[in-house]
Amino acid sequence: MGEIIFLLLLAAIGGYYYYESLGYTVGRFDTTGGGGLFPRAILIVLFVLLAARLIEILVKKEKAPFKFFGYLKGVGGVFFISFVLFVLLIKPLGFVVDAVIFALFTVNFLYYKAKDDKKLGGTKAIIIRTVCIIGYVILVNWFFTGVLHVNLPAGVLKNIL
Amino acid sequence: MLSQVILATLTDPYFILLAALGAFIGICFGAIPGLNTPVAIALVLPITYSLNLNHTLALIMGIFMGGISGGLISAILLKLPGTAAAIATCLDGYPMTAKGQAAEAMAIGTFASFFGGIFSAIILIVATPALSRFALSFGPWEYFGAIFLACTLVCTLCDGSFLKGMIATCIGILLATVGLSPIDGQSHRMTFGWSELNSGFSLIIVVIGVFAFTELIRSTNRLKEEKTINSYEKKLFYFPNWKRMWRQKWNLVRSSILGTFIGVLPGIGATEAGMFSYAQAKRFSKHPELFGTGIDDGVVASEAANNAVTGGALVPTLSLSVPGDPSTAVILSALTIQGLQCGPMLVIQHQDIFYTVIIAVLLANIFMYVIQACSIRFVVKIIEVPLYYLVPAVVLFCAVGAYTINNRSFDLLSLLLFIVIGWILADNQYPTMPLIIGFTLGSMLEAYYRRTLSYYGDLPHALISPSFGTVLVAIGILFPIINMLLDRRLARKKAQEQENAD
């Protein structure tokens, strides 16, 4: 059922695109059908393929569950959510602060999950890890701003960096 | 021209350095199970923005050559192929390790990889201009046919349902249509009024989002995978015994020819080449019963063939813009990002670029051999780096790289969207590589489609025209159908055999 919903969702988005493409302007001397013709041709192929897949599912009675939210589950899910936060906060916090928070959280979280004893290690190990992470972020910041001459958001460290 | 290019590239320290760096990165990514060559190439794409074309070629070819070969390290030491291309290497490589011959296996495998790579590079030099000259007579319809063929063939390359592959290809092509329409520039397609979407989605964002980041983040679900490295003799340079190598001369040549030929064919790559070549080596061997017990022949056959695929796969990529395997598909994206359009004109009109590719390939193979032979001890250490350090570090570095493409947060937000798309597809056995191919070739496909309409008036006229383009389109339609029917027949036969066995 899950995959059928996915296919119908794709068909709905495709249908919207098809409808929208009918309104695209075609130049007076354009003999190629304008900007909407090619997407429409691909959309027709897509609709045929979606229908074929739908028939395949119904005929074979495939019951494998369709995973819509796999990216929100398990360790990978937590990592993905923290990456989403990293992306959303990069402008206000700035790259250095945002990246340090992201790396500190993800490294320690993954470390915790990887160990059977579910511990973060001794105090010394935590301190070394933290120093290495901060060093790494500063190195990446230097590489992009100093070597490749690109601007990264400074955020809260605007007056320092 | 050639001497000028040789002089310009070999006197450029950055070119040499980047080829070496690329080979090292490729070997590391190839050696780490779960990561592979296309992922490595995709991850360096943001960095290539700040490099010129020559340097980009050096880096990417280095990764390509190193990545295919690097898989042998974990295949031999861990019995876990670093890349799918090294599956056949496990069959005899690991038993050699068990017999205490790990150093010999790695030395032989590395040399076979080098031989296969150089052999296929020579074929690349000869075959690409010939194919390009043939393709010079192509008009828009023929180009459309070639790209259409690439799009359909790539679906047969991927595991799983052909229908799912084609759906992914269509999604990729449709994503490529977002933004201002080409040729007339009149329609704002699916932009929802956002000016950021006028130029469409960035190719880098799509490639690293759908493919590389999805793979990386998903790998965090396998944090507890054991990686037990077997003990091996630690040497400064892993050099094969010449007498043993001489006995493999015909095996080396045969496997290299097979690998190159398989590489040229779009749709099948290094994995199939390694397995097929291994089977052929066994067939031609005087002692086929020894295969799988840890003999040189098996390692040589697999490694020479899988590295020979590299040069072979570049032939259709450079001359027709049709990628031969997943790695060349990402390379095609990288070259497109650099503003380079592959195709017959590349070889005919931009010979300097073609020669640079050749030199980059040759140099990358040399570096691959030297670095791999010298650095196996260090690469093994990288295999041991836990994922909880590796993944956040790589993700962070590449996310910043993605941000720097246009210096805007919108690219990072679209990166999230593509991670979600890639994840949903991968979780449900929809191959992601066709989506990337569709996105990479989508705009070219549209441009040639519209030029064809302009030339022939309408599609039916083009379809009934006695041209090579019609043949290519027909193959593009028929080949996957035949492939699908054969697959079904094979599956039915297998099911029947199992039924009989039960």
PDB file of C-alpha atoms in Angstrom, chain B residues 73-281:
ATOM      1  CA  ILE B  73      43.162  -4.191   0.299  1.00  0.00           C
ATOM      2  CA  SER B  74      40.061  -4.965   2.335  1.00  0.00           C
ATOM      3  CA  ALA B  75      39.169  -7.854   0.000  1.00  0.00           C
ATOM      4  CA  ILE B  76      42.488  -9.519   0.773  1.00  0.00           C
ATOM      5  CA  LEU B  77      42.844  -8.576   4.441  1.00  0.00           C
ATOM      6  CA  LEU B  78      39.226  -8.507   5.629  1.00  0.00           C
ATOM      7  CA  LYS B  79      37.478 -10.821   3.138  1.00  0.00           C
ATOM      8  CA  LEU B  80      35.220  -7.815   2.714  1.00  0.00           C
ATOM      9  CA  PRO B  81      35.522  -6.183  -0.710  1.00  0.00           C
ATOM     10  CA  GLY B  82      36.012  -2.424  -0.290  1.00  0.00           C
ATOM     11  CA  THR B  83      34.178  -1.994  -3.580  1.00  0.00           C
ATOM     12  CA  ALA B  84      31.896  -4.383  -5.444  1.00  0.00           C
ATOM     13  CA  ALA B  85      34.578  -4.513  -8.145  1.00  0.00           C
ATOM     14  CA  ALA B  86      36.830  -6.491  -5.782  1.00  0.00           C
ATOM     15  CA  ILE B  87      34.315  -9.275  -5.048  1.00  0.00           C
ATOM     16  CA  ALA B  88      36.210 -11.746  -7.227  1.00  0.00           C
ATOM     17  CA  THR B  89      39.494 -10.712  -5.562  1.00  0.00           C
ATOM     18  CA  CYS B  90      38.167 -12.066  -2.246  1.00  0.00           C
ATOM     19  CA  LEU B  91      37.829 -15.552  -3.713  1.00  0.00           C
ATOM     20  CA  ASP B  92      41.578 -16.140  -3.904  1.00  0.00           C
ATOM     21  CA  GLY B  93      42.979 -13.087  -2.117  1.00  0.00           C
ATOM     22  CA  TYR B  94      41.632 -13.965   1.291  1.00  0.00           C
ATOM     23  CA  PRO B  95      42.671 -17.657   1.142  1.00  0.00           C
ATOM     24  CA  MET B  96      46.195 -16.375   0.310  1.00  0.00           C
ATOM     25  CA  THR B  97      46.035 -14.266   3.492  1.00  0.00           C
ATOM     26  CA  ALA B  98      44.916 -17.318   5.427  1.00  0.00           C
ATOM     27  CA  LYS B  99      47.996 -19.122   4.079  1.00  0.00           C
ATOM     28  CA  GLY B 100      50.202 -16.276   5.312  1.00  0.00           C
ATOM     29  CA  GLN B 101      50.706 -14.800   1.807  1.00  0.00           C
ATOM     30  CA  ALA B 102      48.832 -11.505   2.283  1.00  0.00           C
ATOM     31  CA  ALA B 103      51.835  -9.399   1.241  1.00  0.00           C
ATOM     32  CA  GLU B 104      52.270 -11.439  -1.958  1.00  0.00           C
ATOM     33  CA  ALA B 105      48.544 -11.225  -2.733  1.00  0.00           C
ATOM     34  CA  MET B 106      48.561  -7.430  -2.312  1.00  0.00           C
ATOM     35  CA  ALA B 107      51.734  -7.046  -4.386  1.00  0.00           C
ATOM     36  CA  ILE B 108      50.359  -9.209  -7.206  1.00  0.00           C
ATOM     37  CA  GLY B 109      46.934  -7.560  -7.061  1.00  0.00           C
ATOM     38  CA  THR B 110      48.407  -4.058  -7.117  1.00  0.00           C
ATOM     39  CA  PHE B 111      50.632  -4.859 -10.087  1.00  0.00           C
ATOM     40  CA  ALA B 112      47.730  -6.496 -11.966  1.00  0.00           C
ATOM     41  CA  SER B 113      45.618  -3.379 -11.322  1.00  0.00           C
ATOM     42  CA  PHE B 114      48.411  -1.200 -12.677  1.00  0.00           C
ATOM     43  CA  PHE B 115      48.819  -3.362 -15.781  1.00  0.00           C
ATOM     44  CA  GLY B 116      45.068  -3.394 -16.449  1.00  0.00           C
ATOM     45  CA  GLY B 117      44.836   0.389 -15.968  1.00  0.00           C
ATOM     46  CA  ILE B 118      47.725   1.152 -18.331  1.00  0.00           C
ATOM     47  CA  PHE B 119      46.466  -1.341 -20.927  1.00  0.00           C
ATOM     48  CA  SER B 120      43.019   0.245 -20.972  1.00  0.00           C
ATOM     49  CA  ALA B 121      44.544   3.742 -21.126  1.00  0.00           C
ATOM     50  CA  ILE B 122      46.283   2.742 -24.363  1.00  0.00           C
ATOM     51  CA  ILE B 123      42.961   1.493 -25.753  1.00  0.00           C
ATOM     52  CA  LEU B 124      41.441   4.809 -24.664  1.00  0.00           C
ATOM     53  CA  ILE B 125      44.052   6.681 -26.733  1.00  0.00           C
ATOM     54  CA  VAL B 126      43.308   4.599 -29.825  1.00  0.00           C
ATOM     55  CA  ALA B 127      39.547   4.018 -29.592  1.00  0.00           C
ATOM     56  CA  THR B 128      38.248   7.430 -28.486  1.00  0.00           C
ATOM     57  CA  PRO B 129      39.356   9.442 -31.543  1.00  0.00           C
ATOM     58  CA  ALA B 130      38.067   6.690 -33.855  1.00  0.00           C
ATOM     59  CA  LEU B 131      34.653   6.651 -32.181  1.00  0.00           C
ATOM     60  CA  SER B 132      34.603  10.455 -32.098  1.00  0.00           C
ATOM     61  CA  ARG B 133      35.328  10.711 -35.825  1.00  0.00           C
ATOM     62  CA  PHE B 134      32.409   8.368 -36.449  1.00  0.00           C
ATOM     63  CA  ALA B 135      30.197  10.436 -34.137  1.00  0.00           C
ATOM     64  CA  LEU B 136      31.116  13.645 -36.021  1.00  0.00           C
ATOM     65  CA  SER B 137      28.450  12.863 -38.582  1.00  0.00           C
ATOM     66  CA  PHE B 138      25.856  12.995 -35.797  1.00  0.00           C
ATOM     67  CA  GLY B 139      23.055  15.530 -35.968  1.00  0.00           C
ATOM     68  CA  PRO B 140      20.658  16.473 -33.131  1.00  0.00           C
ATOM     69  CA  TRP B 141      18.559  13.338 -33.653  1.00  0.00           C
ATOM     70  CA  GLU B 142      21.626  11.065 -33.370  1.00  0.00           C
ATOM     71  CA  TYR B 143      22.752  12.867 -30.224  1.00  0.00           C
ATOM     72  CA  PHE B 144      19.261  12.547 -28.812  1.00  0.00           C
ATOM     73  CA  GLY B 145      19.403   8.826 -29.624  1.00  0.00           C
ATOM     74  CA  ALA B 146      22.804   8.382 -27.938  1.00  0.00           C
ATOM     75  CA  ILE B 147      21.683  10.168 -24.745  1.00  0.00           C
ATOM     76  CA  PHE B 148      18.339   8.350 -24.751  1.00  0.00           C
ATOM     77  CA  LEU B 149      20.242   5.064 -25.064  1.00  0.00           C
ATOM     78  CA  ALA B 150      22.492   6.024 -22.134  1.00  0.00           C
ATOM     79  CA  CYS B 151      19.453   6.819 -19.979  1.00  0.00           C
ATOM     80  CA  THR B 152      17.767   3.488 -20.664  1.00  0.00           C
ATOM     81  CA  LEU B 153      20.937   1.384 -20.506  1.00  0.00           C
ATOM     82  CA  VAL B 154      21.880   2.778 -17.111  1.00  0.00           C
ATOM     83  CA  CYS B 155      18.679   1.269 -15.712  1.00  0.00           C
ATOM     84  CA  THR B 156      19.860  -2.172 -16.735  1.00  0.00           C
ATOM     85  CA  LEU B 157      23.134  -1.405 -14.903  1.00  0.00           C
ATOM     86  CA  CYS B 158      21.406  -1.111 -11.564  1.00  0.00           C
ATOM     87  CA  ASP B 159      20.211  -3.885  -9.349  1.00  0.00           C
ATOM     88  CA  GLY B 160      16.497  -4.251  -8.909  1.00  0.00           C
ATOM     89  CA  SER B 161      13.502  -3.576 -11.059  1.00  0.00           C
ATOM     90  CA  PHE B 162      14.005  -1.983 -14.464  1.00  0.00           C
ATOM     91  CA  LEU B 163      10.714  -0.125 -14.033  1.00  0.00           C
ATOM     92  CA  LYS B 164      11.980   1.434 -10.807  1.00  0.00           C
ATOM     93  CA  GLY B 165      15.181   2.460 -12.602  1.00  0.00           C
ATOM     94  CA  MET B 166      13.204   4.103 -15.397  1.00  0.00           C
ATOM     95  CA  ILE B 167      10.974   5.936 -12.900  1.00  0.00           C
ATOM     96  CA  ALA B 168      14.124   7.236 -11.173  1.00  0.00           C
ATOM     97  CA  THR B 169      15.543   8.321 -14.562  1.00  0.00           C
ATOM     98  CA  CYS B 170      12.342  10.243 -15.359  1.00  0.00           C
ATOM     99  CA  ILE B 171      12.462  11.949 -11.943  1.00  0.00           C
ATOM    100  CA  GLY B 172      16.093  12.948 -12.667  1.00  0.00           C
ATOM    101  CA  ILE B 173      15.209  14.339 -16.115  1.00  0.00           C
ATOM    102  CA  LEU B 174      12.221  16.249 -14.699  1.00  0.00           C
ATOM    103  CA  LEU B 175      14.371  17.721 -11.911  1.00  0.00           C
ATOM    104  CA  ALA B 176      16.771  18.908 -14.624  1.00  0.00           C
ATOM    105  CA  THR B 177      13.920  20.792 -16.331  1.00  0.00           C
ATOM    106  CA  VAL B 178      13.296  22.994 -13.264  1.00  0.00           C
ATOM    107  CA  GLY B 179      14.203  26.630 -13.942  1.00  0.00           C
ATOM    108  CA  LEU B 180      14.229  28.758 -17.071  1.00  0.00           C
ATOM    109  CA  SER B 181      13.577  26.767 -20.229  1.00  0.00           C
ATOM    110  CA  PRO B 182      16.580  26.347 -22.519  1.00  0.00           C
ATOM    111  CA  ILE B 183      16.772  27.719 -26.073  1.00  0.00           C
ATOM    112  CA  ASP B 184      13.927  30.269 -25.638  1.00  0.00           C
ATOM    113  CA  GLY B 185      14.373  31.167 -21.935  1.00  0.00           C
ATOM    114  CA  GLN B 186      10.705  32.120 -21.710  1.00  0.00           C
ATOM    115  CA  SER B 187       9.176  29.703 -19.206  1.00  0.00           C
ATOM    116  CA  HIS B 188       9.890  29.601 -15.476  1.00  0.00           C
ATOM    117  CA  ARG B 189       9.314  25.906 -14.913  1.00  0.00           C
ATOM    118  CA  MET B 190       8.336  24.735 -11.405  1.00  0.00           C
ATOM    119  CA  THR B 191      10.111  27.681  -9.786  1.00  0.00           C
ATOM    120  CA  PHE B 192       7.116  28.700  -7.600  1.00  0.00           C
ATOM    121  CA  GLY B 193       8.290  32.289  -7.911  1.00  0.00           C
ATOM    122  CA  TRP B 194      11.652  31.593  -6.207  1.00  0.00           C
ATOM    123  CA  SER B 195      14.418  33.394  -8.039  1.00  0.00           C
ATOM    124  CA  GLU B 196      16.944  30.861  -6.647  1.00  0.00           C
ATOM    125  CA  LEU B 197      15.318  28.201  -8.809  1.00  0.00           C
ATOM    126  CA  ASN B 198      15.593  30.168 -12.055  1.00  0.00           C
ATOM    127  CA  SER B 199      18.923  28.534 -12.808  1.00  0.00           C
ATOM    128  CA  GLY B 200      17.617  25.150 -11.652  1.00  0.00           C
ATOM    129  CA  PHE B 201      19.126  22.824  -9.079  1.00  0.00           C
ATOM    130  CA  SER B 202      22.889  22.626  -8.868  1.00  0.00           C
ATOM    131  CA  LEU B 203      24.304  19.380 -10.221  1.00  0.00           C
ATOM    132  CA  ILE B 204      26.709  19.045  -7.285  1.00  0.00           C
ATOM    133  CA  ILE B 205      23.875  19.359  -4.797  1.00  0.00           C
ATOM    134  CA  VAL B 206      21.867  16.653  -6.547  1.00  0.00           C
ATOM    135  CA  VAL B 207      24.834  14.278  -6.847  1.00  0.00           C
ATOM    136  CA  ILE B 208      26.059  14.611  -3.263  1.00  0.00           C
ATOM    137  CA  GLY B 209      22.548  14.788  -1.826  1.00  0.00           C
ATOM    138  CA  VAL B 210      20.907  11.866  -3.606  1.00  0.00           C
ATOM    139  CA  PHE B 211      23.953   9.662  -3.739  1.00  0.00           C
ATOM    140  CA  ALA B 212      26.902  10.479  -1.503  1.00  0.00           C
ATOM    141  CA  PHE B 213      25.315  11.935   1.655  1.00  0.00           C
ATOM    142  CA  THR B 214      22.533   9.371   1.637  1.00  0.00           C
ATOM    143  CA  GLU B 215      25.107   6.568   1.551  1.00  0.00           C
ATOM    144  CA  LEU B 216      27.256   8.209   4.234  1.00  0.00           C
ATOM    145  CA  ILE B 217      24.449   8.941   6.675  1.00  0.00           C
ATOM    146  CA  ARG B 218      22.892   5.525   6.139  1.00  0.00           C
ATOM    147  CA  SER B 219      26.271   3.991   7.013  1.00  0.00           C
ATOM    148  CA  THR B 220      25.826   5.291  10.600  1.00  0.00           C
ATOM    149  CA  ASN B 221      23.223   2.546  11.043  1.00  0.00           C
ATOM    150  CA  ARG B 222      26.107   0.036  10.747  1.00  0.00           C
ATOM    151  CA  LEU B 223      28.309   1.436  13.523  1.00  0.00           C
ATOM    152  CA  LYS B 224      28.968  -1.887  15.166  1.00  0.00           C
ATOM    153  CA  GLU B 225      30.281  -3.715  12.099  1.00  0.00           C
ATOM    154  CA  GLU B 226      33.416  -5.634  13.057  1.00  0.00           C
ATOM    155  CA  LYS B 227      36.521  -4.955  11.007  1.00  0.00           C
ATOM    156  CA  THR B 228      39.115  -7.527  11.990  1.00  0.00           C
ATOM    157  CA  ILE B 229      42.280  -6.977   9.988  1.00  0.00           C
ATOM    158  CA  ASN B 230      44.316 -10.136   9.508  1.00  0.00           C
ATOM    159  CA  SER B 231      47.994 -10.028  10.292  1.00  0.00           C
ATOM    160  CA  TYR B 232      50.238  -9.434   7.276  1.00  0.00           C
ATOM    161  CA  GLU B 233      53.897  -8.878   6.552  1.00  0.00           C
ATOM    162  CA  LYS B 234      54.742  -5.170   6.912  1.00  0.00           C
ATOM    163  CA  LYS B 235      56.961  -3.963   4.054  1.00  0.00           C
ATOM    164  CA  LEU B 236      58.048  -0.609   2.700  1.00  0.00           C
ATOM    165  CA  PHE B 237      57.155  -1.498  -0.881  1.00  0.00           C
ATOM    166  CA  TYR B 238      54.926  -4.340  -1.989  1.00  0.00           C
ATOM    167  CA  PHE B 239      56.607  -5.522  -5.178  1.00  0.00           C
ATOM    168  CA  PRO B 240      55.628  -8.805  -6.860  1.00  0.00           C
ATOM    169  CA  ASN B 241      57.971 -11.654  -7.532  1.00  0.00           C
ATOM    170  CA  TRP B 242      58.844 -11.321 -11.232  1.00  0.00           C
ATOM    171  CA  LYS B 243      58.957 -15.058 -11.842  1.00  0.00           C
ATOM    172  CA  ARG B 244      55.466 -15.456 -10.414  1.00  0.00           C
ATOM    173  CA  MET B 245      54.245 -12.486 -12.434  1.00  0.00           C
ATOM    174  CA  TRP B 246      55.760 -13.825 -15.682  1.00  0.00           C
ATOM    175  CA  ARG B 247      53.706 -16.984 -15.258  1.00  0.00           C
ATOM    176  CA  GLN B 248      50.616 -14.753 -15.288  1.00  0.00           C
ATOM    177  CA  LYS B 249      51.446 -12.933 -18.537  1.00  0.00           C
ATOM    178  CA  TRP B 250      48.610 -14.400 -20.629  1.00  0.00           C
ATOM    179  CA  ASN B 251      46.182 -14.146 -17.744  1.00  0.00           C
ATOM    180  CA  LEU B 252      47.126 -10.457 -17.382  1.00  0.00           C
ATOM    181  CA  VAL B 253      46.658  -9.707 -21.080  1.00  0.00           C
ATOM    182  CA  ARG B 254      43.423 -11.702 -21.410  1.00  0.00           C
ATOM    183  CA  SER B 255      41.884 -10.167 -18.288  1.00  0.00           C
ATOM    184  CA  SER B 256      42.902  -6.655 -19.376  1.00  0.00           C
ATOM    185  CA  ILE B 257      41.319  -7.145 -22.802  1.00  0.00           C
ATOM    186  CA  LEU B 258      38.123  -8.501 -21.236  1.00  0.00           C
ATOM    187  CA  GLY B 259      38.000  -5.673 -18.687  1.00  0.00           C
ATOM    188  CA  THR B 260      38.521  -2.975 -21.319  1.00  0.00           C
ATOM    189  CA  PHE B 261      35.878  -4.460 -23.602  1.00  0.00           C
ATOM    190  CA  ILE B 262      33.360  -4.781 -20.772  1.00  0.00           C
ATOM    191  CA  GLY B 263      34.172  -1.212 -19.710  1.00  0.00           C
ATOM    192  CA  VAL B 264      33.325   0.145 -23.168  1.00  0.00           C
ATOM    193  CA  LEU B 265      29.861  -1.419 -23.021  1.00  0.00           C
ATOM    194  CA  PRO B 266      27.472   0.948 -21.288  1.00  0.00           C
ATOM    195  CA  GLY B 267      25.582  -0.709 -18.492  1.00  0.00           C
ATOM    196  CA  ILE B 268      28.109  -3.136 -17.075  1.00  0.00           C
ATOM    197  CA  GLY B 269      31.189  -2.236 -15.078  1.00  0.00           C
ATOM    198  CA  ALA B 270      34.080  -3.347 -12.913  1.00  0.00           C
ATOM    199  CA  THR B 271      32.114  -5.862 -10.816  1.00  0.00           C
ATOM    200  CA  GLU B 272      30.956  -7.837 -13.841  1.00  0.00           C
ATOM    201  CA  ALA B 273      34.411  -7.529 -15.436  1.00  0.00           C
ATOM    202  CA  GLY B 274      36.129  -8.958 -12.336  1.00  0.00           C
ATOM    203  CA  MET B 275      33.720 -11.882 -12.059  1.00  0.00           C
ATOM    204  CA  PHE B 276      33.692 -12.658 -15.779  1.00  0.00           C
ATOM    205  CA  SER B 277      37.457 -12.466 -16.053  1.00  0.00           C
ATOM    206  CA  TYR B 278      37.855 -14.709 -12.990  1.00  0.00           C
ATOM    207  CA  ALA B 279      35.556 -17.276 -14.615  1.00  0.00           C
ATOM    208  CA  GLN B 280      37.531 -17.104 -17.866  1.00  0.00           C
ATOM    209  CA  ALA B 281      40.868 -17.475 -16.041  1.00  0.00           C
TER     210      ALA B 281
END
